[in-house]
Each structure stands twice: as C-alpha cells, then as structure tokens.
Tab-separated table of C-alpha atoms in Angstrom:
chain	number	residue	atom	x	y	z
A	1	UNK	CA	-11.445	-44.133	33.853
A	2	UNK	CA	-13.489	-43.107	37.280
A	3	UNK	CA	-15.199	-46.817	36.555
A	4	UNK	CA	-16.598	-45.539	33.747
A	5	UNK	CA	-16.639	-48.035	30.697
A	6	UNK	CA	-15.447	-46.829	27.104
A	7	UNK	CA	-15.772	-49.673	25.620
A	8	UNK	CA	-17.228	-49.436	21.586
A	9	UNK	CA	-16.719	-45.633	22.000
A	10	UNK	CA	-14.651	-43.688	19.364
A	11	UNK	CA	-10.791	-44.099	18.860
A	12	UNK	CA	-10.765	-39.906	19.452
A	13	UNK	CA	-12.664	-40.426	22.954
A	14	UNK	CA	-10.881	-43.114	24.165
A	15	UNK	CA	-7.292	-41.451	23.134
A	16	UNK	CA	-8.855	-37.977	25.234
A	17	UNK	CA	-10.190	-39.822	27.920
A	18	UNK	CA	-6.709	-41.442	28.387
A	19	UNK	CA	-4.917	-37.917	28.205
A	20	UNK	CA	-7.821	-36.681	31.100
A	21	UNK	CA	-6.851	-39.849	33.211
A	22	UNK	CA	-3.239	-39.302	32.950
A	23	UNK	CA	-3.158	-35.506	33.747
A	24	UNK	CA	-5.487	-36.136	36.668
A	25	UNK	CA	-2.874	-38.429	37.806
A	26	UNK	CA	-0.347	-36.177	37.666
A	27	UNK	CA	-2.200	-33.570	39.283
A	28	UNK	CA	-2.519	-35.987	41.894
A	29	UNK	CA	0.942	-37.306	42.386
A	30	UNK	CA	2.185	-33.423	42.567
A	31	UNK	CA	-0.521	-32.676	45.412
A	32	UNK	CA	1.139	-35.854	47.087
A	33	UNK	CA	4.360	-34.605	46.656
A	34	UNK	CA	7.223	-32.384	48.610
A	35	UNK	CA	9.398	-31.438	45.437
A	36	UNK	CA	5.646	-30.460	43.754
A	37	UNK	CA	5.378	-28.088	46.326
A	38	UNK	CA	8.524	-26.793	46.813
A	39	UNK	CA	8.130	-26.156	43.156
A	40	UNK	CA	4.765	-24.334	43.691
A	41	UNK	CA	6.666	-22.223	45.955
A	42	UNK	CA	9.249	-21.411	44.157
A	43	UNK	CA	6.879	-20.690	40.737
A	44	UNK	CA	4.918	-17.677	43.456
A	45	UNK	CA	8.524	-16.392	44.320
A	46	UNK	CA	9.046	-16.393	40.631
A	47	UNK	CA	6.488	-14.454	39.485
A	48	UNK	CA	6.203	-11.993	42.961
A	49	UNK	CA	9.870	-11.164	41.980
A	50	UNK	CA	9.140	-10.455	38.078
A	51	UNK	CA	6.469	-8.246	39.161
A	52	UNK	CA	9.172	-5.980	41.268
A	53	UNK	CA	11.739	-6.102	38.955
A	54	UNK	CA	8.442	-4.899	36.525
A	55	UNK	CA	7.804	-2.339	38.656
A	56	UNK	CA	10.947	-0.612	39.093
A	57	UNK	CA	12.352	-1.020	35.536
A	58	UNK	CA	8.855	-0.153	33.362
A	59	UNK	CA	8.996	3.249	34.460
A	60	UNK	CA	12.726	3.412	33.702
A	61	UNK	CA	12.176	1.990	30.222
A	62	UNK	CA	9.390	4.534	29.529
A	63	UNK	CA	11.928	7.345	30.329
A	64	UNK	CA	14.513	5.822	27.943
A	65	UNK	CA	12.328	5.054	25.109
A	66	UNK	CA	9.106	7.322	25.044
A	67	UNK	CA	10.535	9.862	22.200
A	68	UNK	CA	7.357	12.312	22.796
A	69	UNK	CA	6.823	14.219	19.755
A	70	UNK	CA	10.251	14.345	18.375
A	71	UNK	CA	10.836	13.059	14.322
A	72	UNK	CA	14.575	12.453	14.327
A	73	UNK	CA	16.138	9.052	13.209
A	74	UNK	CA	15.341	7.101	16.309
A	75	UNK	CA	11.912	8.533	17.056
A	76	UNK	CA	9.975	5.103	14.954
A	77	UNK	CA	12.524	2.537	16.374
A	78	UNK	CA	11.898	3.734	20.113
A	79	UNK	CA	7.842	3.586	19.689
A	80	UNK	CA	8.131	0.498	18.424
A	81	UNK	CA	10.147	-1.032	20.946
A	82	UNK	CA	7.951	0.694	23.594
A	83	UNK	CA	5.102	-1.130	21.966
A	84	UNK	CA	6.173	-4.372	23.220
A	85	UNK	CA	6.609	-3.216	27.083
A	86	UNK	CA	3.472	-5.588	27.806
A	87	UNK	CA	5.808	-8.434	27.754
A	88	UNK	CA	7.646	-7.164	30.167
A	89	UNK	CA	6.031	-9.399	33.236
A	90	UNK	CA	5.867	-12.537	31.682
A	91	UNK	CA	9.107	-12.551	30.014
A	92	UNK	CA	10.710	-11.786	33.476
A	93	UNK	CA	8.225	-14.487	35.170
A	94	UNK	CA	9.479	-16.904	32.524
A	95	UNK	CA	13.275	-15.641	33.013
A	96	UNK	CA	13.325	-16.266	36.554
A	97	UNK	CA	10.731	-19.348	36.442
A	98	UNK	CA	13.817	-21.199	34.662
A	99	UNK	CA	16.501	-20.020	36.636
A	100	UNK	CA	14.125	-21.699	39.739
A	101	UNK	CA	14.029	-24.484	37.427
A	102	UNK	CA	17.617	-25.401	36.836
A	103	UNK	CA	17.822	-25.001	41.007
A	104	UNK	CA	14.916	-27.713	41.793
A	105	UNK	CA	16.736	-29.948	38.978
A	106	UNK	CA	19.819	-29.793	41.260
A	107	UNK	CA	18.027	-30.828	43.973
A	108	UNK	CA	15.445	-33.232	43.197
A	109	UNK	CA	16.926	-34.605	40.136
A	110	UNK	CA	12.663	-33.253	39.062
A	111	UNK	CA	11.339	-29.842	37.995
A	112	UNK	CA	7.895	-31.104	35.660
A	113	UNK	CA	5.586	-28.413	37.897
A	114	UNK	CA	7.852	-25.417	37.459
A	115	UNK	CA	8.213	-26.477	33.775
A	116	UNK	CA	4.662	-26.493	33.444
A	117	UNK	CA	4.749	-22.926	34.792
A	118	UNK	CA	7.535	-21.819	32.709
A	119	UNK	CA	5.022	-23.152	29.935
A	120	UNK	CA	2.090	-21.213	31.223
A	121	UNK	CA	3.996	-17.890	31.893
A	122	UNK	CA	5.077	-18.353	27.869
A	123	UNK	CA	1.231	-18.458	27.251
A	124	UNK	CA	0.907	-15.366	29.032
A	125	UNK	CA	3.759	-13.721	27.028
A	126	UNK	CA	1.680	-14.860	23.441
A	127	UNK	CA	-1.671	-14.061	24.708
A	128	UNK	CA	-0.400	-10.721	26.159
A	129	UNK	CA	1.176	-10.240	22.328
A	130	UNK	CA	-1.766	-10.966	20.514
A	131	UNK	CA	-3.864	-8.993	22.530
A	132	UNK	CA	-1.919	-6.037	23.569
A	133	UNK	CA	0.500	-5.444	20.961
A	134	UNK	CA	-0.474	-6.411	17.494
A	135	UNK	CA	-2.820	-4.187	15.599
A	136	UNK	CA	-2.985	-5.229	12.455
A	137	UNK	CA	-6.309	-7.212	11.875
A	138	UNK	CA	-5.036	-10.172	9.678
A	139	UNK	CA	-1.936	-10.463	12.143
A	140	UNK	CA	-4.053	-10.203	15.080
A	141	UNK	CA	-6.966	-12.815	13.508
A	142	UNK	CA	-3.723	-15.076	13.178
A	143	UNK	CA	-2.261	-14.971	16.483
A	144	UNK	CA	-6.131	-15.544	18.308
A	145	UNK	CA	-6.651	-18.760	16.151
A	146	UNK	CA	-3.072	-20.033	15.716
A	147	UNK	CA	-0.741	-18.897	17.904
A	148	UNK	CA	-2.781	-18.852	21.120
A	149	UNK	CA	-4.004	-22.700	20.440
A	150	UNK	CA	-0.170	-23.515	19.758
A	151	UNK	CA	0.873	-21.789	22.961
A	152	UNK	CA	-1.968	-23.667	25.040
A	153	UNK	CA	-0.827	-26.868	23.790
A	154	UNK	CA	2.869	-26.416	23.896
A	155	UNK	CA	1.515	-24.988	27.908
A	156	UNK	CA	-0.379	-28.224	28.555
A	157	UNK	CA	2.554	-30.363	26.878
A	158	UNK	CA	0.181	-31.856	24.125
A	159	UNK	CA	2.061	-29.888	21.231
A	160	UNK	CA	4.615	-33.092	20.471
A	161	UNK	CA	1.581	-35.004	20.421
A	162	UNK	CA	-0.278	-33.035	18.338
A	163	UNK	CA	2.630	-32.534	15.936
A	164	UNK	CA	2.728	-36.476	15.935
A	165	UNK	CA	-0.695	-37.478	14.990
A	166	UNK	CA	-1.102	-34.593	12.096
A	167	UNK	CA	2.653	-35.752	10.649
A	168	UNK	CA	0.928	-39.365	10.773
A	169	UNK	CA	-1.783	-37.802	8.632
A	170	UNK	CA	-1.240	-37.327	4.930
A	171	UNK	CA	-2.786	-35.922	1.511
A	172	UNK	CA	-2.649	-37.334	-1.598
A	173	UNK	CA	-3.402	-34.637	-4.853
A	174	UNK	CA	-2.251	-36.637	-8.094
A	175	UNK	CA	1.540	-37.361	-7.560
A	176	UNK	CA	1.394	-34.609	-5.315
A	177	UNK	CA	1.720	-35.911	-1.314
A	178	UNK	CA	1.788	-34.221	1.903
A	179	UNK	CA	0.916	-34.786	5.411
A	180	UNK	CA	-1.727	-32.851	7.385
A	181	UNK	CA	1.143	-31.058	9.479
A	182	UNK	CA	3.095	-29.824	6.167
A	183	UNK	CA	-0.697	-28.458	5.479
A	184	UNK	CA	-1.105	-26.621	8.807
A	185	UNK	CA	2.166	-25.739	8.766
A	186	UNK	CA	2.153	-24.114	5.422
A	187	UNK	CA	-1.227	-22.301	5.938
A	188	UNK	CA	0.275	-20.290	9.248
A	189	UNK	CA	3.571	-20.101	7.043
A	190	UNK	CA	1.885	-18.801	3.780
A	191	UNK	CA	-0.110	-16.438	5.709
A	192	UNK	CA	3.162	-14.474	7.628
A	193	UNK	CA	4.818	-14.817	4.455
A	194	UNK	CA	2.339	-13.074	2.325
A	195	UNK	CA	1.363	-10.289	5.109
A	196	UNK	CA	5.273	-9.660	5.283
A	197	UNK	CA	5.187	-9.646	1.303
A	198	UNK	CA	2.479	-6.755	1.903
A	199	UNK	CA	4.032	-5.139	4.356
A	200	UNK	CA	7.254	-4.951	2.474
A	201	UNK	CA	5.324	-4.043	-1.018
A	202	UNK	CA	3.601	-1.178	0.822
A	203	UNK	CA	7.149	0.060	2.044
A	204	UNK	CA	8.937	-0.208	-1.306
A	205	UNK	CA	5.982	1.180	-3.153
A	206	UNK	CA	5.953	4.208	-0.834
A	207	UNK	CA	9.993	4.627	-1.229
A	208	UNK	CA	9.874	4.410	-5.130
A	209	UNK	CA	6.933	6.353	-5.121
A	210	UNK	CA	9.001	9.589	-3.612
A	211	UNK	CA	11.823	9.259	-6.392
A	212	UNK	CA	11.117	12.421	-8.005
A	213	UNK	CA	13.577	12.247	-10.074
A	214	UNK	CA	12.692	9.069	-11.993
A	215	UNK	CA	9.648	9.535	-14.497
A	216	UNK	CA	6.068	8.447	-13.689
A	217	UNK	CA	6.161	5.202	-15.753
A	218	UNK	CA	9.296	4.271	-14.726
A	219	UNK	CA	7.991	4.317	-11.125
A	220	UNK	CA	4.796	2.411	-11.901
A	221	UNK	CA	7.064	-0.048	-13.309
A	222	UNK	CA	9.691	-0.331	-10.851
A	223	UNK	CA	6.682	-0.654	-8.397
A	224	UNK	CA	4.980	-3.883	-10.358
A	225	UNK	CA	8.232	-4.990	-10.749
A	226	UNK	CA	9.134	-5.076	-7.098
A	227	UNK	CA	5.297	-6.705	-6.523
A	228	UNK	CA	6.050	-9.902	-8.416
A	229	UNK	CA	9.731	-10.214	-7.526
A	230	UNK	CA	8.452	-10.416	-3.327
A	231	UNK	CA	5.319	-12.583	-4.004
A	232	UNK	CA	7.342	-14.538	-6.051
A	233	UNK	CA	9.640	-15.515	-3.407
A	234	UNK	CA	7.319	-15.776	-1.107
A	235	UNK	CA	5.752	-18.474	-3.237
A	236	UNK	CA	8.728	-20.393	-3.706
A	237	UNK	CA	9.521	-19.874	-0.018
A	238	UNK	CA	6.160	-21.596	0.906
A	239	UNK	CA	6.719	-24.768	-1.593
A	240	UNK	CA	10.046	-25.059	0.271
A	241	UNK	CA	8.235	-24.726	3.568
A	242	UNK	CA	5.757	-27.560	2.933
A	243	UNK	CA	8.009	-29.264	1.265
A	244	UNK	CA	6.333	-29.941	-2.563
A	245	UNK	CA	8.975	-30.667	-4.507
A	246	UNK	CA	8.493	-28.213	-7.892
A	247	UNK	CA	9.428	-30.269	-10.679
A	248	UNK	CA	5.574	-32.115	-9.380
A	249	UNK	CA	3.988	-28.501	-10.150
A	250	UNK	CA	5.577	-29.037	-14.234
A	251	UNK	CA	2.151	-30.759	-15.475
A	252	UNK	CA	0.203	-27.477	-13.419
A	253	UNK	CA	2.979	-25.225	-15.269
A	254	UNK	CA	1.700	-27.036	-18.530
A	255	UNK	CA	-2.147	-26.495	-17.462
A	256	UNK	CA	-1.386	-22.700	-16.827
A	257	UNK	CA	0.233	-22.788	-20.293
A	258	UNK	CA	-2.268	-24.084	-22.238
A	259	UNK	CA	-5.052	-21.844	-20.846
A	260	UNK	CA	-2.687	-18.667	-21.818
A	261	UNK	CA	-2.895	-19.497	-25.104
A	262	UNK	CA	-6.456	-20.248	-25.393
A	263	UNK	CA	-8.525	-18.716	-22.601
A	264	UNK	CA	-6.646	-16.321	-21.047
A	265	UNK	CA	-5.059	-15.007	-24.064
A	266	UNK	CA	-6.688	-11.961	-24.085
A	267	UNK	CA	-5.638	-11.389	-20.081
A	268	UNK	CA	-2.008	-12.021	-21.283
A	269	UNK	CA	-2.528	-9.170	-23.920
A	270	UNK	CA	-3.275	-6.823	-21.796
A	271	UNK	CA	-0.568	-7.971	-19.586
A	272	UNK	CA	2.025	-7.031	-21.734
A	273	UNK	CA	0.199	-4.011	-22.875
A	274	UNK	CA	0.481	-2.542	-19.418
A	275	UNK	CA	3.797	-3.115	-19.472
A	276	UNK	CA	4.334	-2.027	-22.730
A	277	UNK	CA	3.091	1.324	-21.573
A	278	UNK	CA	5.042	1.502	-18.380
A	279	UNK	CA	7.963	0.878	-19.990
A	280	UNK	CA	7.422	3.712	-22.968
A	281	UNK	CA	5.616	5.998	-20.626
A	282	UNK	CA	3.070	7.559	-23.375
A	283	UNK	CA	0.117	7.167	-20.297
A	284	UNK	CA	0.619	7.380	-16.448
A	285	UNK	CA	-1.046	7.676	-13.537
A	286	UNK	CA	-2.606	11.600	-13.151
A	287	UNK	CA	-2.313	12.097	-16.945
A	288	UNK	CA	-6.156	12.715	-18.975
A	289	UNK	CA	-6.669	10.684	-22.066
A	290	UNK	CA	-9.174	10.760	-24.535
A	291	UNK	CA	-9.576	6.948	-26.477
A	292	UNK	CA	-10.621	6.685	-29.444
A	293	UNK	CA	-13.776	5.227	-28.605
A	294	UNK	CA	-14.770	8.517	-26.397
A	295	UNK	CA	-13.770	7.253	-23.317
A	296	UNK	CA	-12.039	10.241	-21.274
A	297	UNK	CA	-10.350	10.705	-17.539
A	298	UNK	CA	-7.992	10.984	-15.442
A	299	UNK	CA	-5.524	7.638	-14.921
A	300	UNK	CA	-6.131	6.962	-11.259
A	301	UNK	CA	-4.732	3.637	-11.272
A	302	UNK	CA	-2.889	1.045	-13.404
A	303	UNK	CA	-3.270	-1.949	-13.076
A	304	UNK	CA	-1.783	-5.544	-14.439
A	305	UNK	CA	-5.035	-5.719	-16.684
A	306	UNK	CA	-6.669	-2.215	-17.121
A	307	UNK	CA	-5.792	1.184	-16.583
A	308	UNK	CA	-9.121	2.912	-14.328
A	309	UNK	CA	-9.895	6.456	-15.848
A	310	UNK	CA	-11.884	9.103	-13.335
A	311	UNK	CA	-14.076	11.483	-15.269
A	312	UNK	CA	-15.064	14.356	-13.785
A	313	UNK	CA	-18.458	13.270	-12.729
A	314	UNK	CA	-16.471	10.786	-10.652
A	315	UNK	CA	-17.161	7.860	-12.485
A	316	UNK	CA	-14.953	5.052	-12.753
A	317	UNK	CA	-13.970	3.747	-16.269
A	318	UNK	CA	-12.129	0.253	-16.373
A	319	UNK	CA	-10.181	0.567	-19.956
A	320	UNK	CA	-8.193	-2.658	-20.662
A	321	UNK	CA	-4.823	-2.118	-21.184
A	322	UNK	CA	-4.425	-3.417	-24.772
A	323	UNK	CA	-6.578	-0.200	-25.650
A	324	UNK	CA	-4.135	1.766	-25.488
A	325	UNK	CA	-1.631	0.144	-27.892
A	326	UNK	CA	-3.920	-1.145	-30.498
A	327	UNK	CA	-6.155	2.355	-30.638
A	328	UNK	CA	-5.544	5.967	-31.257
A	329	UNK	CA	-5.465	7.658	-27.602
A	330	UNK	CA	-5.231	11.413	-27.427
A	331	UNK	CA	-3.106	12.480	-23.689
A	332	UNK	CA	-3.798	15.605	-23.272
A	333	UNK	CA	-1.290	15.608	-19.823
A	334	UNK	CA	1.638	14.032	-21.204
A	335	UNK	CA	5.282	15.641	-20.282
A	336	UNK	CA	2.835	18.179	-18.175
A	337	UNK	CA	2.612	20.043	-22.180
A	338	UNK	CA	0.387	22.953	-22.160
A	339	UNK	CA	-3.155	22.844	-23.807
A	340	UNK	CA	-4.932	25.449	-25.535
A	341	UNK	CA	-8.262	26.638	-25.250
A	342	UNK	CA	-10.800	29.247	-27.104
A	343	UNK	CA	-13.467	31.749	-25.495
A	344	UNK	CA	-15.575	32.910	-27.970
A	345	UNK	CA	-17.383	36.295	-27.478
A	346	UNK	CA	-19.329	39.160	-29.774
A	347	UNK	CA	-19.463	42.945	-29.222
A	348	UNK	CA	-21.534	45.581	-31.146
A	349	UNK	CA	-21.480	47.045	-34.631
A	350	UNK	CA	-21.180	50.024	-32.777
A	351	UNK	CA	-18.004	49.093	-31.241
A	352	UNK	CA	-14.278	50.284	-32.486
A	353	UNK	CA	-12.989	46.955	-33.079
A	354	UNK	CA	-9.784	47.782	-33.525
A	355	UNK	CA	-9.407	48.789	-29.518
A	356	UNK	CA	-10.792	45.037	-28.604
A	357	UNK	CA	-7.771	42.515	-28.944
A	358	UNK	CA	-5.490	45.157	-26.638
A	359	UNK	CA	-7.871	45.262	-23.956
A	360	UNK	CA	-9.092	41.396	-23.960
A	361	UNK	CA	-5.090	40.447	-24.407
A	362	UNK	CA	-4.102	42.392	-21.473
A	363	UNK	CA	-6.656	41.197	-19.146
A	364	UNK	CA	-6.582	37.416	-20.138
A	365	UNK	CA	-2.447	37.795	-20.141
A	366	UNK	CA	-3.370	38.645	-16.435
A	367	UNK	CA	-4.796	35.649	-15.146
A	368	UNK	CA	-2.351	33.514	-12.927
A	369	UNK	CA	-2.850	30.632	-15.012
A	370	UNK	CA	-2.801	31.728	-18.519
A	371	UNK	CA	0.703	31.223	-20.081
A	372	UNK	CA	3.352	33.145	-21.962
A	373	UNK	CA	4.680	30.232	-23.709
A	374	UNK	CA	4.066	28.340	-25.929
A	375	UNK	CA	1.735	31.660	-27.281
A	376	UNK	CA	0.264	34.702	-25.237
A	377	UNK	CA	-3.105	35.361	-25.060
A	378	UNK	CA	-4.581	36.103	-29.004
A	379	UNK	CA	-7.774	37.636	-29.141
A	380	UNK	CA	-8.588	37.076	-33.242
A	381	UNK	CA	-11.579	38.537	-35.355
A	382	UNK	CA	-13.940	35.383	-36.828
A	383	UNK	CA	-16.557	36.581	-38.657
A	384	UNK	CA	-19.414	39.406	-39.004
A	385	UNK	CA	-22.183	37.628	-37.296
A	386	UNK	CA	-26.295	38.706	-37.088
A	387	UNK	CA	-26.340	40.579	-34.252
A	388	UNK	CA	-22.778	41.430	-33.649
A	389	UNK	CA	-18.885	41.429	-34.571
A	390	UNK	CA	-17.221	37.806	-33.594
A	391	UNK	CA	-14.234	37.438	-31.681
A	392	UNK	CA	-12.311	34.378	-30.076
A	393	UNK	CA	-9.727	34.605	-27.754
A	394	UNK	CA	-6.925	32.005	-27.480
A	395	UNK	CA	-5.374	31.063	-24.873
A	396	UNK	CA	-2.698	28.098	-22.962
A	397	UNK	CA	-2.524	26.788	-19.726
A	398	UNK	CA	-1.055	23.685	-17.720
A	399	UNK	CA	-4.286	21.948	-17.170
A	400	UNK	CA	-7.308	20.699	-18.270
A	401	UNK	CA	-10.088	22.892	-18.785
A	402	UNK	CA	-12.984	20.876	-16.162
A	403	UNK	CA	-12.824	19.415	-13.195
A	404	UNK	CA	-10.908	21.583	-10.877
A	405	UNK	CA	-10.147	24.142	-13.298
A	406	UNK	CA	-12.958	26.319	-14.893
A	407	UNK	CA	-10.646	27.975	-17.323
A	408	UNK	CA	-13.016	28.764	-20.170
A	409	UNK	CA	-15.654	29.955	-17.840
A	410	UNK	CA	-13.171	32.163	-15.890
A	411	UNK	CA	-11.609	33.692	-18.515
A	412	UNK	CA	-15.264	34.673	-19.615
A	413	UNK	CA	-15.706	36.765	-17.052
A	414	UNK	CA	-12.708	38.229	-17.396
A	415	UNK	CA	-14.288	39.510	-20.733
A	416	UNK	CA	-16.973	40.692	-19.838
A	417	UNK	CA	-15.397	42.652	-17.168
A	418	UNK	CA	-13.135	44.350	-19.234
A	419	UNK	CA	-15.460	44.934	-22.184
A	420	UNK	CA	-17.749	46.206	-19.588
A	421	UNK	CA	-15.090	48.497	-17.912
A	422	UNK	CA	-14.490	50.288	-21.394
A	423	UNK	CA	-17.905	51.086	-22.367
A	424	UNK	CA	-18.207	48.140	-25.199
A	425	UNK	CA	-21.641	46.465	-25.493
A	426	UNK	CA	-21.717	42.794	-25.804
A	427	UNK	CA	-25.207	42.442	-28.584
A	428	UNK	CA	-28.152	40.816	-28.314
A	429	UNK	CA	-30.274	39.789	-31.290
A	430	UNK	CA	-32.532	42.240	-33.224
A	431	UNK	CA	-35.174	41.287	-35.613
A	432	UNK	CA	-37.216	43.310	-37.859
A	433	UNK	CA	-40.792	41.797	-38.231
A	434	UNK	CA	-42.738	43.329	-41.894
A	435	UNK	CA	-46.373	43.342	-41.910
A	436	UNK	CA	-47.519	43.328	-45.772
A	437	UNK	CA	-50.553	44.880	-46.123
A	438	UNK	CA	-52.944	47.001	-43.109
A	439	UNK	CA	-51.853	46.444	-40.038
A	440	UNK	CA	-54.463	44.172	-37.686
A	441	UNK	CA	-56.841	45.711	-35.816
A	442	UNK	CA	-56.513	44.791	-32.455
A	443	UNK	CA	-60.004	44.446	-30.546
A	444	UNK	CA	-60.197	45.646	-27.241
C-alpha cells in the first residue's frame, strides 16, 4: 500500500493496512464521482433541514412537557421524556438522511455516502446520549467504553467485521466453550442486566418499605426475598445470553455444595438464621438488643450474614446472625413495649415523708413522655440511709433511656425542682469526728 512493503509484518498490520487501503479507495472513487456528490448534497440538505424542524418544534416540546413544579401523576414521566430532547437533531438528521437515501437509491441504483452519513448522524445520536443524557456513573462509564466504540464501528462499517473475527475466536474452561463475542457480548449484557436488577431492587425495596401496614420483619423479608428472586433471573438471563448451556455448571453446583458443608457452613448458618428471624420477627431493624455476651444497639441493618448494631457512641457492631437464635438476646424495642426505669433520690430526716410520693408523682406524671400505662409514676420508700431518707421513683416510657432520650437525667431534675419548690432539703453527708483524750495544740 503507497509502495510501501509489508512483507514479514504481523497478520493484525497487514489485515489494518488492507482496511486503510480500501477506505482510501473509496474515499477516492466518491471524490471522482457525480452520485457521491449528489449524495454529499443531499446529506447538508439533510441535516440543514433537521436543524429547522429542531428549531421550531424544541421550543414546542418544552411547552408540552416541562411540568414546572407540579407533583401530579404525569409530573416524573414528562421530565423524563424531556430529558432525552438532546436527541432531537440527530434523530431528525438520521430521519430525513434515510428518506434522502431511499431517493438516491431510485436514482442511481447507489446510496453508500449517504449511508455512511446516516451511520455517522446515529453516532451523534449515542454520543449525544451518553454524554448529555445519562447520569448515572456505571451507565454512563458503559456507554463511553462500549457503546460509543460500537457506534464508531457500526459508523465506519467495521462492526460485521468485528463481530466476525471475535465469533471466530473461542474459549475453552473445562467442558465449558464459548467464543470471544459470546464473552463481550455477555460482559455489556451482564452489566445492563445487573444495573437494571439494581435499579429495580432499589424501587421495590422503597415500595415495600412504605407498607405500613405489614410488620417490620415481614418487610425485611419481603425485601431479601425480592433481592434474590431479580438477581436470580438476571443470572439465568445472562447464561441464556452467552449461551452456556446449565446442565455444564452441575459439577460447579457440586463444588458450591461441597464447600457449604465444609467451609462455608458456618456462612450458611447464619444464612438461615437471618431468615429465621425475619420470618419470626423477635429482632428488626430500629429495635435495641442487649446479647448475651454484652453486646448492645440499635439494629441499623440486616443483613444475609449479620445483623449491624449502632451503640450510642456510634460504633458499629457486626453480630452474626446465628447469635441471635443460639443465645439469650434481651429486645428491649420489640412490639414498641414500654420500658421502665428508676431515679433514685434522698431527702432529709427533717423532711415529712409522707408529703414526698404526692409531690414527686405529680410532677414526674407531668412529663410528656412518662406513661399512664402499663403503671403511673410510683415514687416508693427504700431504706433509711446515713445521711438521709431513700426514695426511688418508677417510672415507663416508649424509649430507651440514652441516646436521644435522657429520661433518667430529666426526670432528675424534675425532682429536684419540685423538692426544691416545697421547701424539702435533699442531704448531704455529716460525720462526727471524736478526739479521745486533750485536744492538739495547734502551733501558730
């Protein structure tokens, strides 16, 4: 090619140097030719016209779709639609590009240039996608390294080519086969599938999620449920895709069984144990647990192997699942039951202790979170202590007494205030100290 000699070069050079000589020849035999530039013409008509018709109807379409800041039904569909208004040109630049087409066809029994800029006006349309209109970051790492180098080559009429050589191209794992293209081909397949499997576990997790009406558990187990059942198919979608035949995968299903009951016997415990608990509901996510190796928190997430507990120094505790069936776990949140507490205080020997649980009662019976039920506030007599007379008040609320809620420490105050409004002294120690003997004489 150009008198330059190939000769003991590459099989990969030689094959691109032959595709360079041949699309320099056809460059050539179109700048040669009438119909080429007829064709030429009639691609610039093609695309002045789309960007008229783009002109007049974009504004239009704006008007139509734009929903503002409205929320009714429609108000999602509409923005999304609107989202994909950057199309607009090239679409109608490819639309009337192949009406021009089936015209020069009629006449000169030809139409490769205006094909080729069909081709390139698709490109546009892709590259304006990818870079306009998708905003997801996996999506939008897809469509720059995939779809854009599929679009050039289906543009530059290489794609059949390409698809050729990588079918001619195969894999051999065990008795499993494949060819290069069934690879490719399930890599940008496996990746949409498994981004729409997110997509559509974030949207069923976020509907089941808002089903008040069903309990916690239930919803955590709907939600796993619905997790496996879409990745699932999405698996067996992608095997299909590729085309692996299954029954090959029965010595990996063998594999997979034999580590289960060795290895990974212990991640198949807790397995079931999670769903074990789902299914019975005695821990959920937002309930506090004690286990019975001191572990305590708040259940901010289950997962299929642990359950994560937040305590309230916002540490994270990962607490396999099979913890909670095999040992004794206290919940002090379960079926939102009440929880009692104690505040223990003292007041004088001077004091008329008979006046004291009236006025504590009353004033912790007034806080907004102290309950009626199961039991009103108690304020009991304990014991005659050194210093003073002690007393313990009892008392239930919905909640946990740490964290966000301060309950002991509140209702504290609430003591003190009142035992300060009616003249009671809280005590403070005395001690007597007995010198046997003179006293010292003190040297100054």
């Amino acid at each position: 090619m150009f008198g330059i000699d190939l000769s003991g070069q590459p099989e990969i050079v030689v094959q691109v140097a032959g595709y360079i000589e041949a699309g320099w020849e056809l460059a050539a035999s179109w700048l040669l030719s009438p119909a080429a530039w007829s064709q030429f013409g009639l691609l610039v008509v093609a695309y002045f016209a789309a960007l008229m018709v783009t002109r007049k109807l974009r504004p239009l379409l704006v008007r139509v779709l734009d929903p503002g800041d409205s929320t009714h039904l429609l108000a999602t569909p509409r923005r999304f639609v609107m989202g994909f208004l950057p199309l607009l040109l090239p679409l109608m630049a490819y639309v009337f590009t192949g009406i021009g087409e089936s015209i020069v066809r009629s006449l000169f029994d030809s139409g490769a240039v205006i094909a080729f800029g069909k081709r390139v006006f698709l490109f546009l349309a892709v590259r304006a996608l990818v870079r306009d209109i998708i905003t997801d970051s996996f999506l939008k790492l897809i469509g720059k390294y995939v779809f854009l180098p599929i679009a050039g080559l289906y543009a530059l009429g290489m794609l059949d080519v390409a698809q050729t050589q990588l079918s001619a191209m195969t894999v051999q794992l065990g008795n499993i086969s494949f060819s290069v293209m069934a690879l490719v081909r399930g890599l940008i397949a496996g990746a949409l599938l498994f981004w729409l499997g997110r997509w559509s576990n974030e949207q069923s997790t976020n509907f089941i999620s808002k089903q008040e009406e069903m309990r916690p558990s239930i919803r955590q187990l709907a939600v796993k449920s619905v997790e496996f059942i879409i990745f699932g198919v999405a698996f067996l979608l992608l095997m299909n895709i590729m085309g692996i035949n299954l029954s090959a995968l029965a010595v990996l299903g063998g594999a997979i069984g034999v580590g289960l009951g060795f290895g990974l016997q212990k991640i198949a415990s807790n397995f079931i144990s999670g769903v074990i608990l789902l299914v019975e509901g005695q821990a959920t996510v937002g309930d506090y647990v004690e286990l019975d190796g001191g572990e305590a928190g708040t259940i901010v997430r289950m997962t299929a192997r642990a359950a994560i507990l937040e305590t309230f120094d916002g540490r994270w505790i990962v607490v396999p699942n099979e913890d909670f069936i095999t040992t004794r776990v206290v919940n002090y949140s379960d079926s939102g039951s009440a929880n009692r507490y104690e505040a223990p205080f003292s007041v004088s020997y001077d004091t008329d202790i008979n006046i004291v649980p009236d006025i504590i009662n009353a004033a912790v019976a007034a806080h907004p979170d102290v309950l009626n039920e199961p039991y009103p506030a108690d304020c009991e007599l304990v014991g005659f202590g050194d210093s003073g007379i002690d007393f313990t008040v009892e008392f239930w609320v919905n909640g946990i007494d740490d964290g966000q809620h301060k309950y002991k420490s509140q209702v504290l105050f609430i003591v003190w205030n009142a035992l300060k409004d009616n003249g009671i002294q809280i005590p403070y120690p005395h001690r007597v100290v007995e010198f046997k003997g003179a006293m010292p004489k003190i040297e100054t």
